[in-house]
Amino acid sequence: MNVLSLFDGISCGQLAFERAGIKIDKYFASEIEPKAIKVTQKHYPNTTQMGDVTQVRDGDLSSLQGIDFLIGGSPCQDLSPYKLNRNDAKGLEGSKSKLFYHYERVFKYIKPRYFLLENVVMEKEWEDIITEILGVEPILINSSLVSAAERKRLYWTNIPNISQPEDKGVFIKDIIVPANEVPDKYWYDLPFIYNGDDKKVQCTLDVQKGFQRNMKEVYNQNAKCNTLLADGDGGNRQKKVYQDGRCRKFMPIEYERMQTLPDNYTDCVSDSARYSAVGNGWTVDVIAHIFKGLNGVK
Ligand SMILES: C[S@@+](CC[C@H](N)C(=O)[O-])C[C@H]1O[C@@H](n2cnc3c(N)ncnc32)[C@H](O)[C@@H]1O
């Protein structure tokens, strides 16, 4: 099986093929973020990196012989529900999300036997455009079925018979690093409001600087974390947990576990790059579940 992965990130696709037991002969990746590429090349040095998708021409595509499978999760920044009330929510015409049209271009050029496109839950108008282009209805899967974090995503694929993954009943407490092994830099020494033992947001942490209050959600270990985002740019945006009477940010290894990545998969880059790459990435077990639909297909 030869694969072309657009917007490959840290190559969660390759991990998922491995986990689904599907042998890959050649794997071509289009990605522009050097730190994500570094993670991919550490684990999969045989990956052929093709760079910026907007620069991948028909001639480059015709030289890739026999691509069986096109996969990709095009950037969602302008489609994400978090942006719907903002002026920059331009949908598929937004500067980032319009890169989907390069997926369409490549899809129409190579006519792969199988394809997978992943994206966020979005306004119906934009979802329908993608559905019309790819010719299949998307399947909605929440990663929380297999992991300790929520992640509702749409998957357009022609792999047959995709059911919902089995609910593994995993919560934050199942993936968390014990408090005595967490380095000092992840803990906060800041005032917080305690909301209650039974609350998903067990505390609200006040990370204000100066006069402006800046209250952050701190999750209960008995709950699921909200969707991880590409939060690596500082500003206390990483998700937080309440542990042993204190608040702290999740460690990158815990982000990895919430995406069902192997422990320390991204440890060749800085913490902030790890949070970003993992928050941008796929939940490997969800993708492996979808790919398993290929087993038995002739
Ligand atoms: C939603 S993430 C996909 C992550 C990926 N599925 C993974 O397993 O990590 C979108 C990715 O598209 C990449 N990207 C953005 N612009 C690109 C471009 N012009 N060409 C190729 N990749 C691009 C981003 O760097 C980011 O890693």
Short mmCIF file of C-alpha atoms and ligand atoms in Angstrom, two decimals:
data_model
loop_
_atom_site.label_atom_id
_atom_site.label_comp_id
_atom_site.label_asym_id
_atom_site.label_seq_id
_atom_site.Cartn_x
_atom_site.Cartn_y
_atom_site.Cartn_z
CA MET A 1 0.00 0.00 0.00
CA ASN A 2 1.36 3.42 -1.01
CA VAL A 3 0.05 6.43 0.89
CA LEU A 4 0.04 10.17 0.26
CA SER A 5 -0.67 12.16 3.41
CA LEU A 6 -1.47 15.85 3.04
CA PHE A 7 -1.12 18.10 6.13
CA ASP A 8 0.73 15.17 7.67
CA GLY A 9 1.69 16.88 10.96
CA ILE A 10 3.46 14.35 13.16
CA SER A 11 2.30 11.46 10.98
CA CYS A 12 -0.40 10.06 13.24
CA GLY A 13 -1.51 8.40 10.00
CA GLN A 14 1.57 6.15 9.93
CA LEU A 15 1.04 5.18 13.56
CA ALA A 16 -2.58 4.33 12.78
CA PHE A 17 -1.67 2.15 9.79
CA GLU A 18 0.78 0.31 12.03
CA ARG A 19 -1.84 -0.13 14.76
CA ALA A 20 -4.39 -1.38 12.24
CA GLY A 21 -1.86 -3.95 11.00
CA ILE A 22 -1.72 -2.49 7.48
CA LYS A 23 1.67 -2.63 5.82
CA ILE A 24 2.81 0.55 4.10
CA ASP A 25 5.32 0.35 1.26
CA LYS A 26 5.81 4.03 0.51
CA TYR A 27 4.59 6.99 2.50
CA PHE A 28 4.68 10.48 1.01
CA ALA A 29 3.92 13.44 3.28
CA SER A 30 3.14 17.07 2.65
CA GLU A 31 3.83 19.24 5.71
CA ILE A 32 5.46 22.64 6.29
CA GLU A 33 6.02 22.82 10.05
CA PRO A 34 9.69 21.90 10.67
CA LYS A 35 9.13 20.63 14.22
CA ALA A 36 6.29 18.33 13.15
CA ILE A 37 8.50 17.03 10.32
CA LYS A 38 11.31 16.43 12.82
CA VAL A 39 9.00 14.21 14.92
CA THR A 40 7.87 12.27 11.84
CA GLN A 41 11.40 11.73 10.55
CA LYS A 42 12.59 10.54 13.96
CA HIS A 43 10.06 7.72 13.95
CA TYR A 44 9.62 7.15 10.23
CA PRO A 45 12.90 8.09 8.51
CA ASN A 46 11.73 6.54 5.24
CA THR A 47 8.96 9.12 4.86
CA THR A 48 9.33 11.19 1.68
CA GLN A 49 8.59 14.78 2.66
CA MET A 50 7.12 16.83 -0.19
CA GLY A 51 6.78 20.22 1.55
CA ASP A 52 4.07 22.79 0.94
CA VAL A 53 0.93 21.32 -0.61
CA THR A 54 0.34 24.50 -2.62
CA GLN A 55 3.65 23.83 -4.38
CA VAL A 56 2.97 20.16 -5.15
CA ARG A 57 2.30 20.25 -8.89
CA ASP A 58 0.59 17.72 -11.15
CA GLY A 59 4.03 16.74 -12.44
CA ASP A 60 5.14 15.84 -8.88
CA LEU A 61 1.97 13.81 -8.43
CA SER A 62 2.38 11.92 -11.68
CA SER A 63 5.87 10.85 -10.60
CA LEU A 64 4.39 9.17 -7.49
CA GLN A 65 3.50 5.81 -8.89
CA GLY A 66 0.47 3.98 -7.61
CA ILE A 67 -0.86 5.93 -4.66
CA ASP A 68 -3.53 3.66 -3.15
CA PHE A 69 -4.59 5.90 -0.32
CA LEU A 70 -4.92 9.67 0.13
CA ILE A 71 -5.27 10.85 3.73
CA GLY A 72 -5.31 14.25 5.38
CA GLY A 73 -6.78 16.62 7.91
CA SER A 74 -6.77 20.05 6.32
CA PRO A 75 -6.34 23.07 8.63
CA CYS A 76 -9.54 23.85 10.52
CA GLN A 77 -8.85 27.30 11.97
CA ASP A 78 -11.53 29.06 9.90
CA LEU A 79 -14.05 26.24 10.28
CA SER A 80 -13.73 25.53 13.96
CA PRO A 81 -16.84 26.25 16.06
CA TYR A 82 -14.57 28.22 18.39
CA LYS A 83 -14.27 30.80 15.64
CA LEU A 84 -17.88 30.98 14.50
CA ASN A 85 -18.62 34.30 16.16
CA ARG A 86 -15.44 35.93 15.02
CA ASN A 87 -14.92 37.98 11.93
CA ASP A 88 -12.15 35.69 10.77
CA ALA A 89 -14.46 32.67 10.53
CA LYS A 90 -14.47 32.56 6.77
CA GLY A 91 -15.11 28.85 6.44
CA LEU A 92 -13.64 27.17 3.40
CA GLU A 93 -12.66 30.58 2.02
CA GLY A 94 -10.53 31.39 5.08
CA SER A 95 -6.79 31.71 4.51
CA LYS A 96 -6.01 28.42 6.32
CA SER A 97 -9.06 26.27 5.69
CA LYS A 98 -9.12 26.95 1.96
CA LEU A 99 -6.15 24.57 1.80
CA PHE A 100 -8.87 21.92 1.67
CA TYR A 101 -9.13 22.79 -2.03
CA HIS A 102 -5.61 21.44 -2.50
CA TYR A 103 -6.83 18.16 -1.02
CA GLU A 104 -9.62 18.30 -3.64
CA ARG A 105 -7.11 19.06 -6.40
CA VAL A 106 -4.87 16.14 -5.45
CA PHE A 107 -7.87 13.85 -4.90
CA LYS A 108 -9.19 14.57 -8.39
CA TYR A 109 -5.76 14.19 -9.95
CA ILE A 110 -4.64 10.92 -8.44
CA LYS A 111 -8.10 9.31 -8.02
CA PRO A 112 -6.97 7.17 -5.08
CA ARG A 113 -8.56 3.82 -4.41
CA TYR A 114 -9.17 4.86 -0.80
CA PHE A 115 -9.29 8.23 0.90
CA LEU A 116 -9.79 9.76 4.33
CA LEU A 117 -10.37 13.42 5.12
CA GLU A 118 -10.71 14.57 8.71
CA ASN A 119 -12.01 17.91 9.92
CA VAL A 120 -13.87 19.65 12.72
CA VAL A 121 -17.62 19.75 13.11
CA MET A 122 -18.52 22.81 11.07
CA GLU A 123 -21.47 24.74 9.69
CA LYS A 124 -23.62 22.56 7.45
CA GLU A 125 -23.02 24.82 4.46
CA TRP A 126 -19.28 24.06 4.48
CA GLU A 127 -19.73 20.39 5.39
CA ASP A 128 -22.04 19.99 2.38
CA ILE A 129 -19.43 21.47 0.02
CA ILE A 130 -16.86 18.87 1.16
CA THR A 131 -19.45 16.05 0.97
CA GLU A 132 -20.38 17.05 -2.58
CA ILE A 133 -16.73 17.09 -3.67
CA LEU A 134 -15.75 13.79 -2.05
CA GLY A 135 -19.03 12.01 -2.80
CA VAL A 136 -19.48 10.41 0.63
CA GLU A 137 -21.28 11.52 3.80
CA PRO A 138 -19.01 12.17 6.79
CA ILE A 139 -19.07 10.01 9.91
CA LEU A 140 -18.98 11.81 13.25
CA ILE A 141 -16.76 10.16 15.87
CA ASN A 142 -15.96 11.53 19.31
CA SER A 143 -12.44 10.43 20.33
CA SER A 144 -13.67 10.32 23.93
CA LEU A 145 -14.87 6.78 23.16
CA VAL A 146 -11.25 5.64 23.11
CA SER A 147 -9.47 8.35 25.09
CA ALA A 148 -9.62 10.65 28.10
CA ALA A 149 -10.32 13.75 25.99
CA GLU A 150 -13.30 14.92 23.97
CA ARG A 151 -12.72 15.39 20.25
CA LYS A 152 -15.71 15.41 17.93
CA ARG A 153 -14.46 15.12 14.39
CA LEU A 154 -15.94 14.42 10.96
CA TYR A 155 -14.40 11.71 8.77
CA TRP A 156 -15.10 11.44 5.06
CA THR A 157 -13.92 8.09 3.76
CA ASN A 158 -14.83 5.40 1.25
CA ILE A 159 -13.54 2.63 3.56
CA PRO A 160 -16.63 0.48 4.02
CA ASN A 161 -18.57 -0.42 7.15
CA ILE A 162 -17.24 2.09 9.67
CA SER A 163 -19.02 1.68 12.99
CA GLN A 164 -18.48 3.71 16.15
CA PRO A 165 -15.47 2.53 18.19
CA GLU A 166 -16.24 0.69 21.40
CA ASP A 167 -16.35 2.90 24.50
CA LYS A 168 -13.21 2.11 26.49
CA GLY A 169 -14.33 4.18 29.50
CA VAL A 170 -11.04 6.07 29.87
CA PHE A 171 -10.84 9.16 32.07
CA ILE A 172 -8.12 11.63 33.04
CA LYS A 173 -7.29 9.57 36.15
CA ASP A 174 -6.32 6.68 33.86
CA ILE A 175 -3.67 8.63 31.94
CA ILE A 176 -2.37 11.07 34.53
CA VAL A 177 1.25 11.08 35.78
CA PRO A 178 1.43 10.64 39.59
CA ALA A 179 1.82 13.97 41.41
CA ASN A 180 5.21 13.03 42.90
CA GLU A 181 6.64 12.54 39.38
CA VAL A 182 5.46 15.88 38.00
CA PRO A 183 8.25 18.48 37.76
CA ASP A 184 7.76 21.83 39.51
CA LYS A 185 7.39 23.80 36.29
CA TYR A 186 3.95 22.31 35.58
CA TRP A 187 2.39 23.36 38.92
CA TYR A 188 0.64 26.67 39.59
CA ASP A 189 0.98 28.62 42.77
CA LEU A 190 -1.96 30.90 42.04
CA PRO A 191 -5.37 31.55 43.63
CA PHE A 192 -8.25 29.35 42.47
CA ILE A 193 -11.97 28.90 43.12
CA TYR A 194 -12.99 25.38 44.12
CA ASN A 195 -16.20 24.42 42.30
CA GLY A 196 -16.87 21.01 43.87
CA ASP A 197 -15.74 17.36 43.91
CA ASP A 198 -18.44 16.35 41.46
CA LYS A 199 -17.78 19.10 38.93
CA LYS A 200 -15.99 18.44 35.63
CA VAL A 201 -14.34 21.84 36.01
CA GLN A 202 -13.32 21.19 39.58
CA CYS A 203 -11.51 24.53 39.97
CA THR A 204 -11.20 27.83 38.23
CA LEU A 205 -7.68 29.15 38.30
CA ASP A 206 -6.94 32.86 38.28
CA VAL A 207 -3.92 33.38 36.05
CA GLN A 208 -4.41 37.14 35.86
CA LYS A 209 -1.53 39.44 35.23
CA GLY A 210 -2.12 43.08 36.10
CA PHE A 211 -5.78 44.04 36.53
CA GLN A 212 -7.54 41.81 34.05
CA ARG A 213 -8.99 38.61 35.46
CA ASN A 214 -8.13 35.55 33.43
CA MET A 215 -9.95 32.50 34.75
CA LYS A 216 -8.97 29.06 33.43
CA GLU A 217 -10.78 25.75 33.67
CA VAL A 218 -9.07 23.06 35.73
CA TYR A 219 -10.45 19.55 35.15
CA ASN A 220 -11.49 16.90 37.59
CA GLN A 221 -9.51 13.66 37.19
CA ASN A 222 -12.76 11.71 37.12
CA ALA A 223 -13.84 13.57 33.98
CA LYS A 224 -12.75 13.81 30.36
CA CYS A 225 -10.65 16.76 29.26
CA ASN A 226 -12.15 19.11 26.67
CA THR A 227 -10.75 18.98 23.13
CA LEU A 228 -7.00 19.54 23.02
CA LEU A 229 -6.06 22.41 20.74
CA ALA A 230 -2.79 23.59 19.28
CA ASP A 231 -2.12 25.51 22.48
CA GLY A 232 1.62 25.58 22.52
CA ASP A 233 2.10 29.32 22.28
CA GLY A 234 2.15 29.95 26.00
CA GLY A 235 -0.29 32.33 27.66
CA ASN A 236 -1.38 29.52 29.97
CA ARG A 237 -3.53 28.02 27.24
CA GLN A 238 -2.61 24.39 27.91
CA LYS A 239 -5.35 22.32 29.54
CA LYS A 240 -5.16 21.98 33.33
CA VAL A 241 -5.92 19.38 35.97
CA TYR A 242 -6.54 19.34 39.72
CA GLN A 243 -4.31 16.87 41.54
CA ASP A 244 -3.50 16.39 45.20
CA GLY A 245 -5.08 19.70 46.20
CA ARG A 246 -3.23 21.75 43.58
CA CYS A 247 -3.70 22.94 40.00
CA ARG A 248 -1.27 22.23 37.23
CA LYS A 249 -1.07 22.14 33.46
CA PHE A 250 -1.05 18.74 31.78
CA MET A 251 2.40 17.50 30.81
CA PRO A 252 3.11 16.88 27.09
CA ILE A 253 3.16 13.12 27.78
CA GLU A 254 -0.40 13.41 29.09
CA TYR A 255 -1.41 15.27 25.91
CA GLU A 256 0.10 12.36 23.98
CA ARG A 257 -1.87 9.84 26.02
CA MET A 258 -5.09 11.80 25.41
CA GLN A 259 -4.47 11.41 21.67
CA THR A 260 -3.51 7.73 22.19
CA LEU A 261 0.01 8.43 20.92
CA PRO A 262 2.94 6.43 22.32
CA ASP A 263 4.51 8.01 25.41
CA ASN A 264 7.17 10.59 24.52
CA TYR A 265 6.44 10.31 20.80
CA THR A 266 7.10 14.06 20.41
CA ASP A 267 9.95 14.44 22.91
CA CYS A 268 12.51 15.52 20.29
CA VAL A 269 10.99 19.05 20.24
CA SER A 270 10.28 21.70 22.90
CA ASP A 271 7.32 21.45 25.28
CA SER A 272 5.42 24.21 23.47
CA ALA A 273 5.96 22.50 20.10
CA ARG A 274 4.76 19.23 21.64
CA TYR A 275 1.49 20.72 22.92
CA SER A 276 0.89 22.31 19.50
CA ALA A 277 1.71 19.26 17.44
CA VAL A 278 -0.33 16.89 19.60
CA GLY A 279 -3.26 19.33 19.83
CA ASN A 280 -3.21 19.56 16.02
CA GLY A 281 -2.91 15.83 15.57
CA TRP A 282 -5.24 12.89 15.18
CA THR A 283 -6.43 10.48 17.86
CA VAL A 284 -4.45 7.50 16.61
CA ASP A 285 -6.86 4.85 17.91
CA VAL A 286 -9.79 6.48 16.07
CA ILE A 287 -7.88 6.52 12.79
CA ALA A 288 -6.68 2.94 13.35
CA HIS A 289 -10.29 1.92 13.97
CA ILE A 290 -11.29 3.45 10.62
CA PHE A 291 -8.33 1.85 8.80
CA LYS A 292 -9.26 -1.56 10.21
CA GLY A 293 -12.24 -1.40 7.86
CA LEU A 294 -9.68 -2.17 5.11
CA ASN A 295 -8.81 -5.55 6.59
CA GLY A 296 -10.60 -8.17 4.60
CA VAL A 297 -11.31 -5.81 1.68
CA LYS A 298 -9.95 -7.30 -1.53
C1 LIG B 1 -4.89 19.82 11.55
S1 LIG B 1 -3.18 19.62 11.35
C2 LIG B 1 -3.06 17.94 10.81
C3 LIG B 1 -2.24 17.09 11.74
C4 LIG B 1 -2.02 15.66 11.29
N1 LIG B 1 -3.23 14.98 10.92
C5 LIG B 1 -1.25 14.83 12.32
O1 LIG B 1 -1.42 13.62 12.34
O2 LIG B 1 -0.46 15.37 13.09
C6 LIG B 1 -2.89 20.52 9.86
C7 LIG B 1 -1.44 20.51 9.42
O3 LIG B 1 -1.35 21.16 8.15
C8 LIG B 1 -0.07 21.74 8.07
N2 LIG B 1 -0.06 22.71 6.97
C9 LIG B 1 -0.47 24.01 6.99
N3 LIG B 1 -0.27 24.58 5.80
C10 LIG B 1 0.27 23.62 4.98
C11 LIG B 1 0.70 23.60 3.63
N4 LIG B 1 0.61 24.71 2.87
N5 LIG B 1 1.21 22.46 3.12
C12 LIG B 1 1.30 21.34 3.89
N6 LIG B 1 0.91 21.31 5.20
C13 LIG B 1 0.40 22.43 5.74
C14 LIG B 1 0.10 22.34 9.46
O4 LIG B 1 1.46 22.62 9.73
C15 LIG B 1 -0.49 21.24 10.34
O5 LIG B 1 0.50 20.35 10.78
#
